[in-house]
mmCIF file of C-alpha atoms in Angstrom:
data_model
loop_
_atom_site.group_PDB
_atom_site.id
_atom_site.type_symbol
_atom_site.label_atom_id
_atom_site.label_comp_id
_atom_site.label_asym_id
_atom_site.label_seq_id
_atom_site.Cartn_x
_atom_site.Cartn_y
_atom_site.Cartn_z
ATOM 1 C CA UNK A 1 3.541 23.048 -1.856
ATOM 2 C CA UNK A 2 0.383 20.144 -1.307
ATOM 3 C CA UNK A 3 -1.060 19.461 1.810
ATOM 4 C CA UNK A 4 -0.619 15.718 3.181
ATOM 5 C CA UNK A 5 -3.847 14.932 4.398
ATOM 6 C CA UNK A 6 -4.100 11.954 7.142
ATOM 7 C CA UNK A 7 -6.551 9.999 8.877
ATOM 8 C CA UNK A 8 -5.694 8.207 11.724
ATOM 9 C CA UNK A 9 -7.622 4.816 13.119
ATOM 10 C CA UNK A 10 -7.690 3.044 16.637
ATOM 11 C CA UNK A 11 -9.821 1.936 18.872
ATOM 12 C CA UNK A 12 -8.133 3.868 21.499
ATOM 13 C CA UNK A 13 -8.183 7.731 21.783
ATOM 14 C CA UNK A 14 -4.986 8.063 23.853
ATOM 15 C CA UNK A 15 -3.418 6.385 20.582
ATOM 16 C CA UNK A 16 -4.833 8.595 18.580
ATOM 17 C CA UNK A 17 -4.063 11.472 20.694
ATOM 18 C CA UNK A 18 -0.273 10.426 20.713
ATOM 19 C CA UNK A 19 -0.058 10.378 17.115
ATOM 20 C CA UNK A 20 -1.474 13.714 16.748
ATOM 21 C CA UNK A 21 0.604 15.280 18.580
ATOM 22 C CA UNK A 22 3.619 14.234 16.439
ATOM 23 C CA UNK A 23 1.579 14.991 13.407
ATOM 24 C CA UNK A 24 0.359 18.171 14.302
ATOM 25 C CA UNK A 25 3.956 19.760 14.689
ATOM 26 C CA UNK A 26 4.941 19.010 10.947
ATOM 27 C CA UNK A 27 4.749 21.457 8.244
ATOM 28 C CA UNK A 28 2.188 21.032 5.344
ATOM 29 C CA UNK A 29 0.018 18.228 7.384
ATOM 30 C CA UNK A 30 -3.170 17.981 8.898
ATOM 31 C CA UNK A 31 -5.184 15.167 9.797
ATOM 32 C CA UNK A 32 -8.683 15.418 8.079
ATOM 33 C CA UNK A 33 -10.374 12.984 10.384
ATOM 34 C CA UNK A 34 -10.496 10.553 13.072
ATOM 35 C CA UNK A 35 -11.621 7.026 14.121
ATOM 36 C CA UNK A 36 -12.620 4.525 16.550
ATOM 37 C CA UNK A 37 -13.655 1.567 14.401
ATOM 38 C CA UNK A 38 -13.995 0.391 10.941
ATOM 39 C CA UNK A 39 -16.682 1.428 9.489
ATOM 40 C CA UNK A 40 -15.995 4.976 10.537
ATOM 41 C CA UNK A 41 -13.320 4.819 9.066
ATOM 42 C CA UNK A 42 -14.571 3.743 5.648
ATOM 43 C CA UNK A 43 -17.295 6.826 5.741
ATOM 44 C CA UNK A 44 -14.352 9.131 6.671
ATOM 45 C CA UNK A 45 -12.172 8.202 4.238
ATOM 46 C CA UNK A 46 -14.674 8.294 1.755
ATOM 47 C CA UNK A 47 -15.580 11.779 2.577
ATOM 48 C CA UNK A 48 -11.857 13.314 2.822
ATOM 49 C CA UNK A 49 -10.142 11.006 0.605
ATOM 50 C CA UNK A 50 -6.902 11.299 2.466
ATOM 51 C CA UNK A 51 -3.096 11.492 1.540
ATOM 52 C CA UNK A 52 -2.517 8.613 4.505
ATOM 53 C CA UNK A 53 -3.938 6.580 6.639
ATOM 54 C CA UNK A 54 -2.234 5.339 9.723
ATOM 55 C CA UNK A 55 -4.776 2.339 10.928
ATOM 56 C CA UNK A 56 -4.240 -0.193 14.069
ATOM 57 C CA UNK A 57 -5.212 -3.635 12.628
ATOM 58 C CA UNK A 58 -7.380 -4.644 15.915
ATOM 59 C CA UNK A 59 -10.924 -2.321 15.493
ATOM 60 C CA UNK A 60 -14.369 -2.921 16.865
ATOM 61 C CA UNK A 61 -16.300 -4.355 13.850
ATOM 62 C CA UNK A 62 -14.704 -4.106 10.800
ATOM 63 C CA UNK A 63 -10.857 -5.214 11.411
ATOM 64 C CA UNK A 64 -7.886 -2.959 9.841
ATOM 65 C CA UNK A 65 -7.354 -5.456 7.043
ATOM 66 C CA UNK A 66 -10.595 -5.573 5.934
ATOM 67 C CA UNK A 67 -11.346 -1.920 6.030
ATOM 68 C CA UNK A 68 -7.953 -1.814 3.815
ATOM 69 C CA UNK A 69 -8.980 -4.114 1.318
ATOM 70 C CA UNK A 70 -12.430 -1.635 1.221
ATOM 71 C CA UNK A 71 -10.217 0.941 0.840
ATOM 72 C CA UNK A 72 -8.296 0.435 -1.730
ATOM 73 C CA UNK A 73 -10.857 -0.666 -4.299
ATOM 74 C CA UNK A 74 -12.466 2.896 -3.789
ATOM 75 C CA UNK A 75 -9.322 4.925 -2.958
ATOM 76 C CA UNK A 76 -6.354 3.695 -4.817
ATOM 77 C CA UNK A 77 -4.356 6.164 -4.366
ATOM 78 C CA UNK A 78 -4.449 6.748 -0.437
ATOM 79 C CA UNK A 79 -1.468 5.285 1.267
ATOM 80 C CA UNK A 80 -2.387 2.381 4.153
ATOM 81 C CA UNK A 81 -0.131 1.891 7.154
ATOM 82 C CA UNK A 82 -0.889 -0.781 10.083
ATOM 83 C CA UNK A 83 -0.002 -1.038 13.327
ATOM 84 C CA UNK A 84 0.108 -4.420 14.419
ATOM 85 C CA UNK A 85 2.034 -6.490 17.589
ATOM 86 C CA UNK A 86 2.144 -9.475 15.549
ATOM 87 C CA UNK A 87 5.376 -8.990 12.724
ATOM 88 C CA UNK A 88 4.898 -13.481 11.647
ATOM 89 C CA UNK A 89 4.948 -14.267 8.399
ATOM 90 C CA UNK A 90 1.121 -14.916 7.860
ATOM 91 C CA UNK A 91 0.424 -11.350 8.709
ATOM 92 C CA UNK A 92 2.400 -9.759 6.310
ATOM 93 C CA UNK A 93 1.247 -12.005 3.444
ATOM 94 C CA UNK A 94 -2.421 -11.053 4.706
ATOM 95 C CA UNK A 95 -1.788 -6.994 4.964
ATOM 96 C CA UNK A 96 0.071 -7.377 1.101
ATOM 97 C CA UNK A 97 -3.354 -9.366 0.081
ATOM 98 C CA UNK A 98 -4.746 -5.932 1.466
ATOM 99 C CA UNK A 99 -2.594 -3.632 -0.506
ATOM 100 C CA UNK A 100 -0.910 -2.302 2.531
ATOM 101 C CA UNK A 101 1.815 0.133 1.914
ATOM 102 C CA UNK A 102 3.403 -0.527 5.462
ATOM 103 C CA UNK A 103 3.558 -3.045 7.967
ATOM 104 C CA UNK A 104 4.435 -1.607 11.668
ATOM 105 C CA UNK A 105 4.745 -2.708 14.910
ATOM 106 C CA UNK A 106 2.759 -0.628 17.498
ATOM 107 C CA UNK A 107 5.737 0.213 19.682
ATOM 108 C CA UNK A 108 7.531 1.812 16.427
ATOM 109 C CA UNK A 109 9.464 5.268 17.538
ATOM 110 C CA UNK A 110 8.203 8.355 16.029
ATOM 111 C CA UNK A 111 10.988 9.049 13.908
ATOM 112 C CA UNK A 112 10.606 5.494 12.157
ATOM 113 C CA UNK A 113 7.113 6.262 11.607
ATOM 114 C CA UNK A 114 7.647 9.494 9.923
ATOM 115 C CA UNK A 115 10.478 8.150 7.481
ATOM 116 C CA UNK A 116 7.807 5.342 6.694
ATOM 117 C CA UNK A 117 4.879 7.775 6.070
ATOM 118 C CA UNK A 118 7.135 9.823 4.030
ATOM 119 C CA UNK A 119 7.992 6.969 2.246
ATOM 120 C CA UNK A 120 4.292 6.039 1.621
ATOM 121 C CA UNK A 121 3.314 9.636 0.803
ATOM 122 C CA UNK A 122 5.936 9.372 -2.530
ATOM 123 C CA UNK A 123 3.982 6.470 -3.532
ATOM 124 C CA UNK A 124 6.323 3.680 -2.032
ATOM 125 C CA UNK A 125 5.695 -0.136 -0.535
ATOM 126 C CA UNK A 126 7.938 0.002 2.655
ATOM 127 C CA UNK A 127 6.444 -3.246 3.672
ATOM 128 C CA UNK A 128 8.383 -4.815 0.085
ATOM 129 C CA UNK A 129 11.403 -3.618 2.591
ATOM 130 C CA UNK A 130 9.749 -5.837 5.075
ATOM 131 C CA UNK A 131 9.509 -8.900 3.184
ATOM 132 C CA UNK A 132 13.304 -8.853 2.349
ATOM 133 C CA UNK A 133 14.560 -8.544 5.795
ATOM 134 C CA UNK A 134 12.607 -11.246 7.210
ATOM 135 C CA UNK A 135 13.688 -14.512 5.515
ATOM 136 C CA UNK A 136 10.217 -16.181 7.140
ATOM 137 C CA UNK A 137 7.919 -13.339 5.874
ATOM 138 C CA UNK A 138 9.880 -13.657 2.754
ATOM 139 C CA UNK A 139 9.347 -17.154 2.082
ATOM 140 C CA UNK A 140 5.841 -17.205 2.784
ATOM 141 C CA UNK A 141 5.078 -14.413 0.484
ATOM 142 C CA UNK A 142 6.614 -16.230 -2.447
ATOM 143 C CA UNK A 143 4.838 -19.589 -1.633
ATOM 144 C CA UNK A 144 1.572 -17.722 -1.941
ATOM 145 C CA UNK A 145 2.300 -15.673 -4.631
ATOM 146 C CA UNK A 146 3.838 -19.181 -6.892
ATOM 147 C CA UNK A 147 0.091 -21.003 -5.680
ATOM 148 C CA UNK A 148 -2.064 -17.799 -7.272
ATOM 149 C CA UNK A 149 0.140 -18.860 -10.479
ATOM 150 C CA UNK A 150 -0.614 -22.140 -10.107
ATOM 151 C CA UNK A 151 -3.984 -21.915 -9.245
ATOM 152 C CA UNK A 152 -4.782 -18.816 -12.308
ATOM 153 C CA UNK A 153 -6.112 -20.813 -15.255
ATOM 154 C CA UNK A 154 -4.019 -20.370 -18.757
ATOM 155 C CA UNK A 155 -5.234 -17.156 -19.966
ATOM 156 C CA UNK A 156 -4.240 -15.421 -23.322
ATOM 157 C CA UNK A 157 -0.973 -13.466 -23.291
ATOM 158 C CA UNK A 158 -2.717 -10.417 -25.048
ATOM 159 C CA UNK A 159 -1.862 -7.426 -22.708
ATOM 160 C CA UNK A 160 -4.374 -4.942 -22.509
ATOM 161 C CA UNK A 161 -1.797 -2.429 -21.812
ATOM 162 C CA UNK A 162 0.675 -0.117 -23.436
ATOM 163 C CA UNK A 163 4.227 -0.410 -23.468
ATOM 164 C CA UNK A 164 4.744 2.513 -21.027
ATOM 165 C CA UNK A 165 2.302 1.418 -18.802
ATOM 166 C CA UNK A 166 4.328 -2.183 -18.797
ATOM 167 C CA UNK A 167 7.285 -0.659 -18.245
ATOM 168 C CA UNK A 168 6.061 1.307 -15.034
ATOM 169 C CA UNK A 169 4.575 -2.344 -13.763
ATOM 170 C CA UNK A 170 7.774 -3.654 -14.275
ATOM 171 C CA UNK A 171 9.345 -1.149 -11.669
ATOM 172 C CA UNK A 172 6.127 -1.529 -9.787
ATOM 173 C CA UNK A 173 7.382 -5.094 -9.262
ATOM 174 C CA UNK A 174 10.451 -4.429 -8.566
ATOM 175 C CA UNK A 175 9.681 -2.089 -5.543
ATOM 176 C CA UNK A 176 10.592 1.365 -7.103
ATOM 177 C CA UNK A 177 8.310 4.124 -5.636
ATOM 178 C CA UNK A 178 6.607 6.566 -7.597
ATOM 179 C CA UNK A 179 9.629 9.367 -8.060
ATOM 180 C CA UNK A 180 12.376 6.736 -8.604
ATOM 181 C CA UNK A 181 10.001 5.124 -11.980
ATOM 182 C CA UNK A 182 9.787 8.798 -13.002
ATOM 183 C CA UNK A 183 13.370 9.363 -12.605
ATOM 184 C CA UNK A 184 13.902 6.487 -14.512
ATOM 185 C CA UNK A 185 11.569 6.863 -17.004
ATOM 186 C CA UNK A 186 12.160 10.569 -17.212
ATOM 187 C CA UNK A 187 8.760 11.678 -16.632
ATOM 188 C CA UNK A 188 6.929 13.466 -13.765
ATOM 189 C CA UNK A 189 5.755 12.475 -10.263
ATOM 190 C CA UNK A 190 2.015 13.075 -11.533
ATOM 191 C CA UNK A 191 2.476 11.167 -14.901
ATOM 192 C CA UNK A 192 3.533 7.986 -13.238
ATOM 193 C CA UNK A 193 0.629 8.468 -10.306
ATOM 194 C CA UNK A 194 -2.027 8.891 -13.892
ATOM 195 C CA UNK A 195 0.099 5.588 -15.601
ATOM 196 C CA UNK A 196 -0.570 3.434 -12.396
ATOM 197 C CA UNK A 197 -4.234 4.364 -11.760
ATOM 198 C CA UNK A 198 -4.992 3.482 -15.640
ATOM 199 C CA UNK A 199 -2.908 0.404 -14.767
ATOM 200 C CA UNK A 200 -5.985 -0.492 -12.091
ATOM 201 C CA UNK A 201 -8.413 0.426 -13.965
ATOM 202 C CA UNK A 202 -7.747 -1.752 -17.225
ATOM 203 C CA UNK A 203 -7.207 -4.850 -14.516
ATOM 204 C CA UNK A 204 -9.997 -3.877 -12.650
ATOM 205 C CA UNK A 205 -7.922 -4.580 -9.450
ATOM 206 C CA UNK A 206 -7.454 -2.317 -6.272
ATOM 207 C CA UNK A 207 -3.955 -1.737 -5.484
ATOM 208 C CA UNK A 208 -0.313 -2.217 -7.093
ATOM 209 C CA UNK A 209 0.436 -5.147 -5.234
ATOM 210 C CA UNK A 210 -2.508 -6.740 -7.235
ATOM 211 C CA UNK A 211 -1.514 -5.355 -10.441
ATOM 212 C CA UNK A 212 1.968 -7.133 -10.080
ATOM 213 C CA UNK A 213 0.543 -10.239 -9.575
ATOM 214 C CA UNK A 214 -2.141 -9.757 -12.509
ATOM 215 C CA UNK A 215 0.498 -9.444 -15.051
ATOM 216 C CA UNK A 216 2.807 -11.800 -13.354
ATOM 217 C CA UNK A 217 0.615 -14.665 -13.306
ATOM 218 C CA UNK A 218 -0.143 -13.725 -17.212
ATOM 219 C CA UNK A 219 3.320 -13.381 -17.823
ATOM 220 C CA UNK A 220 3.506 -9.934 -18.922
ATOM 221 C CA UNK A 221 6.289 -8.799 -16.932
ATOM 222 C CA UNK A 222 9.214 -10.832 -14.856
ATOM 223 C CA UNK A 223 9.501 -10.177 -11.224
ATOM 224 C CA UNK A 224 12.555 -11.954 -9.222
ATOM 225 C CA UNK A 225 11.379 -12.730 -5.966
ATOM 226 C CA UNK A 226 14.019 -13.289 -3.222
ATOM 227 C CA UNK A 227 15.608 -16.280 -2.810
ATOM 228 C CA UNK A 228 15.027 -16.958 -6.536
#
């Protein structure tokens, strides 16, 4: 059985200390490093190249979004979740713009926290979950996501990738993690996890969320967005 590997992020050890606690009594976990700001962060990450990374969004320096966004151009892979107070709308269209996996708030009780990190861990989006249950965050998300279409010049309609990889994008889009596309697809956990980080690569982008709107905006694939 793997070894989840997590780094955890706040500018306050007694946070960190919490979490570890909680983290420390599951089975096949350890946390591979720790951090008081942002840029310590980014070094530590880059040397352990973690699982997860549970991250407050308020650090000395570099803030949690932006050491996100760092993160996922050089670690695709690694799963992001935020702690944040604020839950408005403008937030969560700014930590999706990150390629945030989830979205918390920093009162969240432990077992919430461990379905979510699960969740992220088996290569799914919670904060997708997010956006639907919040008709606000919801509608903000689609207004920005219809301007990048209307702002993306006409490009040409020549995808660049294969038909499997489209059809993995597809269920990217429509919020299936990692093991329900290779349930559907009937192929493994690892083959989907090699499918999406070719998917990156030939868009040169950093995270799924990014790759949805890529081919969305090129019109590639179809995504329904709610309220549509």
């Amino acid at each position: 059985m793997s070894i989840n590997s997590i780094v955890l992020v706040h500018a306050h050890a007694i946070f960190r200390e919490g979490l570890r606690h909680h983290i420390m009594a599951l089975p096949d976990t350890i946390i591979v490093g720790e951090a008081g700001h942002g840029q310590q962060a980014i070094q530590i990450v880059d040397h352990s190249n973690p699982d997860l990374v549970l991250m407050d969004v308020d650090l000395p320096g570099v803030n949690g979004l932006e050491v996100s966004r760092a993160l996922k151009r050089t670690h695709p892979q690694t799963g992001i979740i935020l702690f944040n107070t604020s839950m408005e709308g403008s937030s969560v269209v700014k930590a999706i713009r990150a390629g945030v996996a989830a979205y918390v708030p920093r009162n969240i009780a432990w077992p919430d926290l461990l379905e979510l990190m699960n969740e992220v861990r088996n290569g799914g989006y919670p904060i997708n979950d997010l956006v639907l249950s919040l008709p606000e965050v919801a509608a903000q998300v689609i207004a920005a996501f219809r301007q990048m279409v209307v702002d993306e010049d006409t490009q040409s309609i020549y995808s660049p990738l294969s038909p499997r990889e489209l059809e993995v994008i597809e269920l990217v889009a429509a919020g299936r993690t990692n093991r329900e596309i290779a349930s559907r697809l009937d192929i493994s956990n690892q083959t989907v996890k090699n499918h999406v980080s070719s998917i990156l690569r030939k868009l040169a982008v950093n995270d799924r969320t990014q790759a949805v709107v890529y081919a969305m905006r090129r019109g590639w694939i179809k995504v329904v967005l709610p309220g549509d």
